[in-house]
Coordinates of C-alpha atoms and ligand atoms in Angstrom, one line a residue:
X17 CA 6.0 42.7 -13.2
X18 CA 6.0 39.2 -12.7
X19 CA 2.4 37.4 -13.7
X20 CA 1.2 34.8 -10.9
X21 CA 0.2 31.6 -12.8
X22 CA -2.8 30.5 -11.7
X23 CA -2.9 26.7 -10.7
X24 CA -5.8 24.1 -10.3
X25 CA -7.4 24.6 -6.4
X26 CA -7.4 21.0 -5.7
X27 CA -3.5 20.4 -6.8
X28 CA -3.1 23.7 -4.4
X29 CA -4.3 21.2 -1.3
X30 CA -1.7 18.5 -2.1
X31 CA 1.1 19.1 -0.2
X32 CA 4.7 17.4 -1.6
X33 CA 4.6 13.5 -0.6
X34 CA 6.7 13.3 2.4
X35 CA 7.5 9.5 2.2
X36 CA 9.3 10.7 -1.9
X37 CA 10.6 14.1 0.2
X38 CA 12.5 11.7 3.1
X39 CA 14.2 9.6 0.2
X40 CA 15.7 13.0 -0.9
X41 CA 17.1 13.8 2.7
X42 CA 18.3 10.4 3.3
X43 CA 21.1 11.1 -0.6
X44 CA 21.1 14.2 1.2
X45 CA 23.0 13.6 4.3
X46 CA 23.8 9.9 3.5
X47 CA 21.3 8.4 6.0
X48 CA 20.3 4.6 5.8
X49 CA 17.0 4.8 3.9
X50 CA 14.4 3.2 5.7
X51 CA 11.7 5.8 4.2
X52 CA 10.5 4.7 1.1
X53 CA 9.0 1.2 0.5
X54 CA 11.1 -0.2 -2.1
X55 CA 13.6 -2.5 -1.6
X56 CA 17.4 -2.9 -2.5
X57 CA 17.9 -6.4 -3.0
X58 CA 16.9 -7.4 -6.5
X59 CA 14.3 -8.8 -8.0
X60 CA 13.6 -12.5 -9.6
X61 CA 15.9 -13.5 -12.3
X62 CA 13.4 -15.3 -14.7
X63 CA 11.8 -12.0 -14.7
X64 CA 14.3 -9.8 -15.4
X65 CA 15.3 -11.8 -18.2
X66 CA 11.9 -12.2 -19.5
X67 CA 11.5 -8.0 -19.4
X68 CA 14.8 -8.3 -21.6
X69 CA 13.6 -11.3 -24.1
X70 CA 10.0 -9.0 -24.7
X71 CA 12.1 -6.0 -25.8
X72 CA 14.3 -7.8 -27.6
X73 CA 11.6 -9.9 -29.1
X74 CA 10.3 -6.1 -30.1
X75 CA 6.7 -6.0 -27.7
X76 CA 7.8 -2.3 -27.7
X77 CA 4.4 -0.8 -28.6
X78 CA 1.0 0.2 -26.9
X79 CA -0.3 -3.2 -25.1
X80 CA -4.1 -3.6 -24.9
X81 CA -5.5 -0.8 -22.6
X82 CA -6.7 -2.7 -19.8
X83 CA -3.6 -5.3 -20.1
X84 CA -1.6 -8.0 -22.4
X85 CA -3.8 -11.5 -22.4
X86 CA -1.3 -13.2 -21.0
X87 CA -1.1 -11.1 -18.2
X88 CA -4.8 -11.1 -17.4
X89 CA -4.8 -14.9 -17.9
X90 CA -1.7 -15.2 -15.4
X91 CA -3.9 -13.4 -12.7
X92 CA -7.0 -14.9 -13.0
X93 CA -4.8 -18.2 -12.5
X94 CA -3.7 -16.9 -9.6
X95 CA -6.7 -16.0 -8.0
X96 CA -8.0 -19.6 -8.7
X97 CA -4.9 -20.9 -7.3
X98 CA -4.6 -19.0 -4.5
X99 CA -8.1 -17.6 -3.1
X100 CA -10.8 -20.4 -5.0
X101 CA -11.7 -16.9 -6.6
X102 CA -13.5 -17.2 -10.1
X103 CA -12.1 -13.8 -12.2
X104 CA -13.0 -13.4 -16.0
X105 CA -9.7 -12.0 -17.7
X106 CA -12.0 -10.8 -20.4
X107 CA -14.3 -8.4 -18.3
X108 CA -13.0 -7.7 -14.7
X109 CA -9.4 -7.4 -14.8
X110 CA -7.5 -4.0 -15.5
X111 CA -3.8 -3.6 -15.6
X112 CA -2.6 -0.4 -14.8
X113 CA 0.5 1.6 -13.7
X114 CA 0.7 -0.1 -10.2
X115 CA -1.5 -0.4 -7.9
X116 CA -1.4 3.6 -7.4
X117 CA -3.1 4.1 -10.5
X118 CA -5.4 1.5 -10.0
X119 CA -7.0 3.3 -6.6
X120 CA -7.0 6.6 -8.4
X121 CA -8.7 4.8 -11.5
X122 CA -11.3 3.2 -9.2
X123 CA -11.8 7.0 -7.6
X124 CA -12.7 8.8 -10.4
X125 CA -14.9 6.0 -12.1
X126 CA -17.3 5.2 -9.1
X127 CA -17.3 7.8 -6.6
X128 CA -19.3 10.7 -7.2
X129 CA -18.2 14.4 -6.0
X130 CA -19.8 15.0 -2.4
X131 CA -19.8 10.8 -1.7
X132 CA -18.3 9.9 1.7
X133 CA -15.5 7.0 1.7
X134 CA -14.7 5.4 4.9
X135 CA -10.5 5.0 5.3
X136 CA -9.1 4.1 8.3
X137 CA -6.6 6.4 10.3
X138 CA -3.1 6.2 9.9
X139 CA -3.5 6.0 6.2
X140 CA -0.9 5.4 3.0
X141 CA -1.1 8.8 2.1
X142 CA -2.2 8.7 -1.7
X143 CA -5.3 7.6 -0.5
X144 CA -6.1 11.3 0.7
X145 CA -5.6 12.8 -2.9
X146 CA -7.6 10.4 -4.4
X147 CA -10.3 11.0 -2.3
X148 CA -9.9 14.7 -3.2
X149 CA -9.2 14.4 -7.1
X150 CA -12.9 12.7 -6.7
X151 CA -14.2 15.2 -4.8
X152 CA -15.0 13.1 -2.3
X153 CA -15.4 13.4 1.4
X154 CA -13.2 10.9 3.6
X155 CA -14.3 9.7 6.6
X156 CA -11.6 8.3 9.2
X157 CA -12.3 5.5 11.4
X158 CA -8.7 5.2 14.0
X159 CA -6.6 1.9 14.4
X160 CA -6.0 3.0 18.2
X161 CA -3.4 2.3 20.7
X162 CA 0.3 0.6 20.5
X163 CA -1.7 -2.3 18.7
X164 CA -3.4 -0.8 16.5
X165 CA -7.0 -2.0 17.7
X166 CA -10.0 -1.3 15.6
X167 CA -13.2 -0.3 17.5
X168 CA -16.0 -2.0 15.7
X169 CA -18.7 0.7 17.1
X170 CA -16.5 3.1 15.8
X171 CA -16.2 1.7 12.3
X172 CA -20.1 1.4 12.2
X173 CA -20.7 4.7 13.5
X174 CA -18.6 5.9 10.1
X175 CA -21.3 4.8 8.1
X176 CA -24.4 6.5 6.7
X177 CA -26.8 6.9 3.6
X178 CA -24.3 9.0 2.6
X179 CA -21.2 6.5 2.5
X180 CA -20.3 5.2 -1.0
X181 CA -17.1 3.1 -0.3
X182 CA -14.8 1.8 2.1
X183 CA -11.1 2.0 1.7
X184 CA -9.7 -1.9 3.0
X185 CA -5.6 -1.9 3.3
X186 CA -5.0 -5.0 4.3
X187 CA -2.2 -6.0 5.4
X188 CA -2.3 -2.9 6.4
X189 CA 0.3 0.6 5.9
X190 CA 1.8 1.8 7.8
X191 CA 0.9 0.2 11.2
X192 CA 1.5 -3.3 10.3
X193 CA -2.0 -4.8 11.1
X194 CA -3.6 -7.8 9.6
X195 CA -7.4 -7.5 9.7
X196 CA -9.0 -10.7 11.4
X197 CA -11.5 -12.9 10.2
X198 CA -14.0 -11.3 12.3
X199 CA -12.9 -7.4 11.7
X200 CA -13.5 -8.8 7.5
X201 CA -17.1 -10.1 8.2
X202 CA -18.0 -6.6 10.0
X203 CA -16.6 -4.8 7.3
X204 CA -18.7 -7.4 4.8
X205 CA -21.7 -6.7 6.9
X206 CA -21.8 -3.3 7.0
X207 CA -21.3 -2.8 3.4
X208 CA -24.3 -4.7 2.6
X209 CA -26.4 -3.2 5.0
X210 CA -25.3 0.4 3.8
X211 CA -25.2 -0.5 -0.2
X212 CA -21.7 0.4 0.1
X213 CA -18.3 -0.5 -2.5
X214 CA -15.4 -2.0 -1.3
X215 CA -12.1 -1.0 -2.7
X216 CA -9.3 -3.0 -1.3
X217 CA -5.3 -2.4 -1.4
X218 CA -3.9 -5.9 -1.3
X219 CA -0.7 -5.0 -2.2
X220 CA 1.1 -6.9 0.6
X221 CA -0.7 -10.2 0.8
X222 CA 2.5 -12.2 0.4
X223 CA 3.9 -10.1 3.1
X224 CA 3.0 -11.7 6.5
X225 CA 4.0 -12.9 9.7
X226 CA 1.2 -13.7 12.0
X227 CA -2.3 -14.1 10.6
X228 CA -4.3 -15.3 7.3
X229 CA -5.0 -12.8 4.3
X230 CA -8.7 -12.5 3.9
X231 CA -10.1 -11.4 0.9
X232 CA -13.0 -9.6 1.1
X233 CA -14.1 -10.5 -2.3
X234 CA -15.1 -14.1 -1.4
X235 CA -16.8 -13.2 1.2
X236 CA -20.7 -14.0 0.7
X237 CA -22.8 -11.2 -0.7
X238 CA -19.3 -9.1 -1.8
X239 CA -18.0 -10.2 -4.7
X240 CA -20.6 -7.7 -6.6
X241 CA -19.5 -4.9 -4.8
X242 CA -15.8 -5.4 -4.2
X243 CA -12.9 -3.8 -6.1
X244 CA -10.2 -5.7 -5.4
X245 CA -6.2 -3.6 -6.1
X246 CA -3.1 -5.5 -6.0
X247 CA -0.1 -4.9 -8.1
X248 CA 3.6 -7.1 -8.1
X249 CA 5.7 -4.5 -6.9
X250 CA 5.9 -5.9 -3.5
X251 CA 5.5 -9.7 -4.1
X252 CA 8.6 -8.9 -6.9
X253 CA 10.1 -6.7 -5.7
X254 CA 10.2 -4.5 -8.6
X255 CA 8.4 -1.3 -7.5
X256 CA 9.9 0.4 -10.7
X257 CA 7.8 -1.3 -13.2
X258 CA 4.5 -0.2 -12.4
X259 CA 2.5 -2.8 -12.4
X260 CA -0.6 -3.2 -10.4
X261 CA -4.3 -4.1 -11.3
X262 CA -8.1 -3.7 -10.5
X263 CA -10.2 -6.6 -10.3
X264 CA -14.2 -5.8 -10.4
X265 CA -17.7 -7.2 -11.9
X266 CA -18.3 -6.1 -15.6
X267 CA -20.6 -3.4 -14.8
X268 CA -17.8 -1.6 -12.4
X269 CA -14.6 -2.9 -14.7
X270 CA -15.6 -0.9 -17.7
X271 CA -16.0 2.6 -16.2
X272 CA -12.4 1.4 -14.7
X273 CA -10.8 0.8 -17.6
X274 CA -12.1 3.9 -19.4
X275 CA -10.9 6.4 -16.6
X276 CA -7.3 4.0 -17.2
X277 CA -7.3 4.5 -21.0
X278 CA -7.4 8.4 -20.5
X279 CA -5.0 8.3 -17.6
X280 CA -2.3 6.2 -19.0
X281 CA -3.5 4.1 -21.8
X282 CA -1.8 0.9 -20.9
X283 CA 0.5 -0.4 -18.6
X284 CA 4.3 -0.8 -20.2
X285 CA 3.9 -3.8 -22.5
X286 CA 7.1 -5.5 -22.1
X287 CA 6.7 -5.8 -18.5
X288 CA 3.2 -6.9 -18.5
X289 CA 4.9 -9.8 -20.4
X290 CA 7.5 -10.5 -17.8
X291 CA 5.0 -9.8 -15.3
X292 CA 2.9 -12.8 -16.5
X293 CA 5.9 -15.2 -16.0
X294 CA 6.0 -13.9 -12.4
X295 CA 2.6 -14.7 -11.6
X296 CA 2.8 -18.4 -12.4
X297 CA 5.7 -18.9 -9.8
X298 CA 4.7 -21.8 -7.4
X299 CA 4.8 -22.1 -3.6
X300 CA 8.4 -22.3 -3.3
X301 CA 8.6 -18.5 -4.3
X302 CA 6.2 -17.3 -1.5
X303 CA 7.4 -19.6 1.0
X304 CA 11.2 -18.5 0.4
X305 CA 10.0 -14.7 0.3
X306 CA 8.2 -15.3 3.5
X307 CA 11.3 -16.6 5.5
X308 CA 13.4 -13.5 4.4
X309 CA 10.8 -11.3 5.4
X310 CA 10.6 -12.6 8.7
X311 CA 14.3 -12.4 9.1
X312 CA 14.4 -9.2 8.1
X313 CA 11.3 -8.0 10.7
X314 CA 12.9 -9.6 13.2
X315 CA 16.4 -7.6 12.7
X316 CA 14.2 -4.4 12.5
X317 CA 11.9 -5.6 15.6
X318 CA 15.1 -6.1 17.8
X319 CA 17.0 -3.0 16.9
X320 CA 14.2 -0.9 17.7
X321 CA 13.8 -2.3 20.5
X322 CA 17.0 -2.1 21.9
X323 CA 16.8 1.6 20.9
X324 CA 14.4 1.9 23.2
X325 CA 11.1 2.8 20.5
X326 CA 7.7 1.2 21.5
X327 CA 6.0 -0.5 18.9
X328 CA 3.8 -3.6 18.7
X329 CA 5.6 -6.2 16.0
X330 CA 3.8 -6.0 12.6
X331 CA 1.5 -8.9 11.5
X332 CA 2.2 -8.4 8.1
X333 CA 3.4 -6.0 5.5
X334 CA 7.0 -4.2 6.1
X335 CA 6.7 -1.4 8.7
X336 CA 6.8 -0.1 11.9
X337 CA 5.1 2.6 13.6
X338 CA 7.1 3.3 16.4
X339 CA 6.3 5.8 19.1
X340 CA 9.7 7.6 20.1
X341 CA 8.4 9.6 23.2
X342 CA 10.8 7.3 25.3
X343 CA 14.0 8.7 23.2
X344 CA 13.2 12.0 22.4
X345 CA 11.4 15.4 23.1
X346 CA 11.5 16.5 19.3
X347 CA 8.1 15.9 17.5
X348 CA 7.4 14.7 13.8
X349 CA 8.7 16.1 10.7
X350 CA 11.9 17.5 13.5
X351 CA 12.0 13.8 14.7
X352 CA 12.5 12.1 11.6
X353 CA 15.2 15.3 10.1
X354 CA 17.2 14.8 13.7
X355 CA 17.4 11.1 12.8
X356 CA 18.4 11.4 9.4
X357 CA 20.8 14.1 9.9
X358 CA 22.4 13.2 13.6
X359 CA 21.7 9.1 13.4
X360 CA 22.0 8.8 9.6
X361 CA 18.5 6.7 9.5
X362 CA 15.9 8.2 7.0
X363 CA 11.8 7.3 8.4
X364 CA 8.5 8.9 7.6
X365 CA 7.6 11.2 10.1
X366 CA 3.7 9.5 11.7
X367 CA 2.5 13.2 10.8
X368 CA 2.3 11.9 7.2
X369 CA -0.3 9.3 7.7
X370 CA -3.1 11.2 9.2
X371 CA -5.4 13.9 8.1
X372 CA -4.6 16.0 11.1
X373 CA -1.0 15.7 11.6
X374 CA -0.7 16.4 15.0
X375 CA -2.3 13.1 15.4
X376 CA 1.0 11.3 14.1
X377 CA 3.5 13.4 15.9
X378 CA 4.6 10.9 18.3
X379 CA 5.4 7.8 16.0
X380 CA 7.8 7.3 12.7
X381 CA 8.2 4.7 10.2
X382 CA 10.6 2.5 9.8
X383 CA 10.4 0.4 6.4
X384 CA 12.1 -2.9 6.4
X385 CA 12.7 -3.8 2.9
X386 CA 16.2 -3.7 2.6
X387 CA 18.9 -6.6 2.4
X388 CA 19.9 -8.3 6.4
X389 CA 23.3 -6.1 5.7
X390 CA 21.6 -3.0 5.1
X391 CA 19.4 -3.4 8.3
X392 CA 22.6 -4.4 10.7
X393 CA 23.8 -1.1 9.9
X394 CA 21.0 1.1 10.9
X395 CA 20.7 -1.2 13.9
X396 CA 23.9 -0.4 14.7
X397 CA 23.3 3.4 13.9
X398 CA 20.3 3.5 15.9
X399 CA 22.4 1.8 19.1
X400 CA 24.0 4.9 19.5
X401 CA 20.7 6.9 19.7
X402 CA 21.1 6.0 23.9
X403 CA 24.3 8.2 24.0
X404 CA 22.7 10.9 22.1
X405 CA 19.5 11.7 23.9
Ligands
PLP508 C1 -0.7 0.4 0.8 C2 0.0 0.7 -0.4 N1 -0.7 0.7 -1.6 C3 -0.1 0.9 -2.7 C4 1.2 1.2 -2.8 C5 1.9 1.5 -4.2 O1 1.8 0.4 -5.0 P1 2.3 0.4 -6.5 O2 3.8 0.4 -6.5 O3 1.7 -0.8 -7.1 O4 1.7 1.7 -7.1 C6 2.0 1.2 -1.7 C7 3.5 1.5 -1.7 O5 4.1 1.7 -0.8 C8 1.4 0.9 -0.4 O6 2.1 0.9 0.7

C-alpha cells in the first residue's frame, strides 16, 4: 500500500501561483505572453557586461549576507539623489533575492503570529503567503470601481489595536494606481496614530505615467517605522537576477537580515556587482525608460480598447485590469484559458489577485512589458476577438 506523505499545513493552503501557471499555457498553445511581468527586450548593456567582467574577474563566492559594499553604497546614493532620503549602508540596507524575498524577509522578522496586516484588495499575490508563512491575519481594504478609488473611511476602519503593519504597493499591481499625495499622508497618519509598520513594495517607481512617486519613508514621523522594498528587476529589466532590497532603521534591519541569512544567505555576488553600476545611471536612463513605457501603455491602452475591454489607463506600473463583461459570458480562470487557447493571448485571470476569487471574476491582466513588435501582434490577435464572441 502506498504511504501518504504528510506535508506542512500551511504549504497545503498555497495553491500553485497562477501568474507562473499562465506562462506555462501561453508555451503551451503558443499564445502572446502578456501573463507574467518580465519583459523581452533586454536589459542595459554596461550591466551585462559588468555581470560578465565580476565572473571573470572571479567574485564567484558568498558576498556579505546583507549585500556587497558597493552595492549598499550605490543605493544609499540613490536614495540621496533621488528622494533627499538619508540611508546608512552600514545598518539599514539588506540585499536580498529580489524584492520577493525581501517582503517575505520583512514577514517573518517583525510580524508576530495572530498580528493583523492591512493589504489592499486586488493584491500581487505573494503577498497572501507571506502573510500566512507569518501567521498572520490580512486584512483587505478594496481599490473599488473601474478606477480603482480608495475609500479613506474604509482604509481607517481596517485599523485596530490589533494591526501591526500595512502593506503599501505603490505604484500599484495589478490595477495600475498611483497613490496621491493625500491617500500617502492618510496612510502616514493612521500608522502613527495606530503604532503601526509600514512595509512598502516600490518596485515600480521608475514606471509611471501620470502622477509623482511618494515615498512614504520621508514622510514626517515615518521614517522609524517604514520598511521600504525595492529591487532592479523592473527599473533593469533583468527580473532573472534577483536582486531586490529592504531598507529599515537599525533596530528593524538586523532582525531582517538575520531571517535573510537563514533564507538565502546572500544575494548572487557577481550581480550585486553589476547591480551597483546600474544604480549610478543618471537621468538620461529613466527619462529614456519612461518614453518607452509610455509607448508601450499606449499600444496596450488602444488595443484594448478597440477590443472592446473597459479599463481605466494605468497611472503607473505595467498593467491592466480590464473588465471583459462587454466581450464575453466566460468567467476567470475560463476567461483567461479561452483567450490563450482561441486568441492566442496569455493574462492572469482577476480571480488571482483577491482573497475571495469570485471577487476578480470579471477582470484579467494584461502585462505590457514586452517590445512595440510584440504588443502589435496581440493587438492584432485581440482585433479579432469582435468576430469571435
Ligand atoms: C508588486 C510586485 N512586487 C514584487 C515583485 C517581484 O519583484 P522581484 O523580482 O524583485 O522579486 C513583483 C513582480 O511582478 C511585483 O509586481
Amino acid at each position: 500500500m502506498q504511504r501518504m506523505i504528510k506535508t506542512a499545513h500551511r504549504a497545503s493552503t498555497f495553491s500553485e501561483s497562477v501568474i507562473r501557471e499562465m506562462t506555462r499555457v501561453a508555451n503551451q498553445h503558443g499564445a502572446i505572453n502578456l501573463a507574467q511581468g518580465f519583459p523581452d527586450f533586454p536589459m542595459p548593456d554596461p550591466m551585462k557586461d559588468a555581470a560578465c567582467a565580476a565572473i571573470h574577474g572571479d567574485i564567484n563566492q558568498y558576498a556579505i549576507t546583507w549585500g556587497t559594499p558597493a552595492l549598499r553604497l550605490a543605493i544609499a546614493e540613490k536614495y540621496r539623489r533621488w528622494y533627499e532620503m538619508d540611508v546608512d549602508p552600514e545598518r539599514e540596507i539588506t540585499v536580498t533575492c529580489g524584492a520577493t524575498e525581501a517582503m517575505a524577509a520583512v514577514f517573518l522578522a517583525l510580524i508576530d503570529p495572530g498580528d493583523e496586516v492591512v493589504i489592499f484588495e486586488p493584491f500581487y499575490e505573494n503577498y497572501g503567503p507571506d502573510a500566512i508563512l507569518a501567521g498572520a491575519k490580512p486584512v483587505f481594504v478594496p481599490l473599488e470601481g473601474i478606477d480603482w478609488k480608495l475609500d479613506p473611511d474604509k482604509l481607517r476602519a481596517a485599523f485596530s489595536e490589533k494591526t501591526r503593519a500595512i502593506v503599501v504597493n505603490t505604484p500599484h499591481n495589478p490595477t495600475g494606481r498611483v497613490f496621491t499625495r493625500e491617500e500617502i499622508s492618510l496612510i502616514a497618519e493612521l500608522c502613527q496614530e495606530y503604532d503601526v509598520i509600514a512595509i512598502t513594495d516600490e518596485i515600480y517607481e521608475h514606471i509611471r505615467y501620470a502622477g509623482s512617486h511618494h515615498v512614504l519613508a520621508t514622510w514626517p514621523g515615518m521614517h522609524e517605522r517604514t520598511v521600504t522594498i525595492s529591487g532592479l528587476s523592473k527599473t533593469f529589466s533583468c527580473t532573472g537576477w534577483r536582486l531586490g532590497y529592504a531598507i529599515a532603521p537599525a533596530e528593524m534591519t538586523s532582525p531582517i537580515r538575520k531571517v535573510h541569512d537563514f533564507l538565502t544567505v546572500g544575494a548572487p555576488a557577481p550581480l550585486q556587482t553589476a547591480g551597483a553600476i546600474g544604480m549610478a545611471f543618471g537621468p538620461d536612463y529613466y527619462n529614456h525608460m519612461a518614453l518607452e513605457y509610455r509607448e508601450r501603455r499606449d499600444l496596450m491602452v488602444s488595443s484594448l480598447t478597440d477590443a472592446g475591454f473597459r479599463f481605466s489607463a494605468p497611472e503607473g506600473a505595467y498593467y491592466i485590469l480590464a473588465d471583459f463583461t462587454g466581450i464575453s459570458d466566460l468567467r476567470g480562470v475560463e476567461f483567461a484559458m479561452w483567450l490563450a487557447r482561441e486568441i492566442g493571448v496569455a493574462t492572469v485571470p482577476g480571480t488571482s489577485f483577491y482573497h475571495d476569487p469570485s471577487m476578480g471574476e470579471t477582470v484579467t491582466r494584461f502585462a505590457f512589458c514586452k517590445k512595440p513588435g510584440t504588443l502589435e501582434m496581440a493587438a492584432e490577435r485581440l482585433a479579432t476577438l469582435s468576430a469571435r464572441v
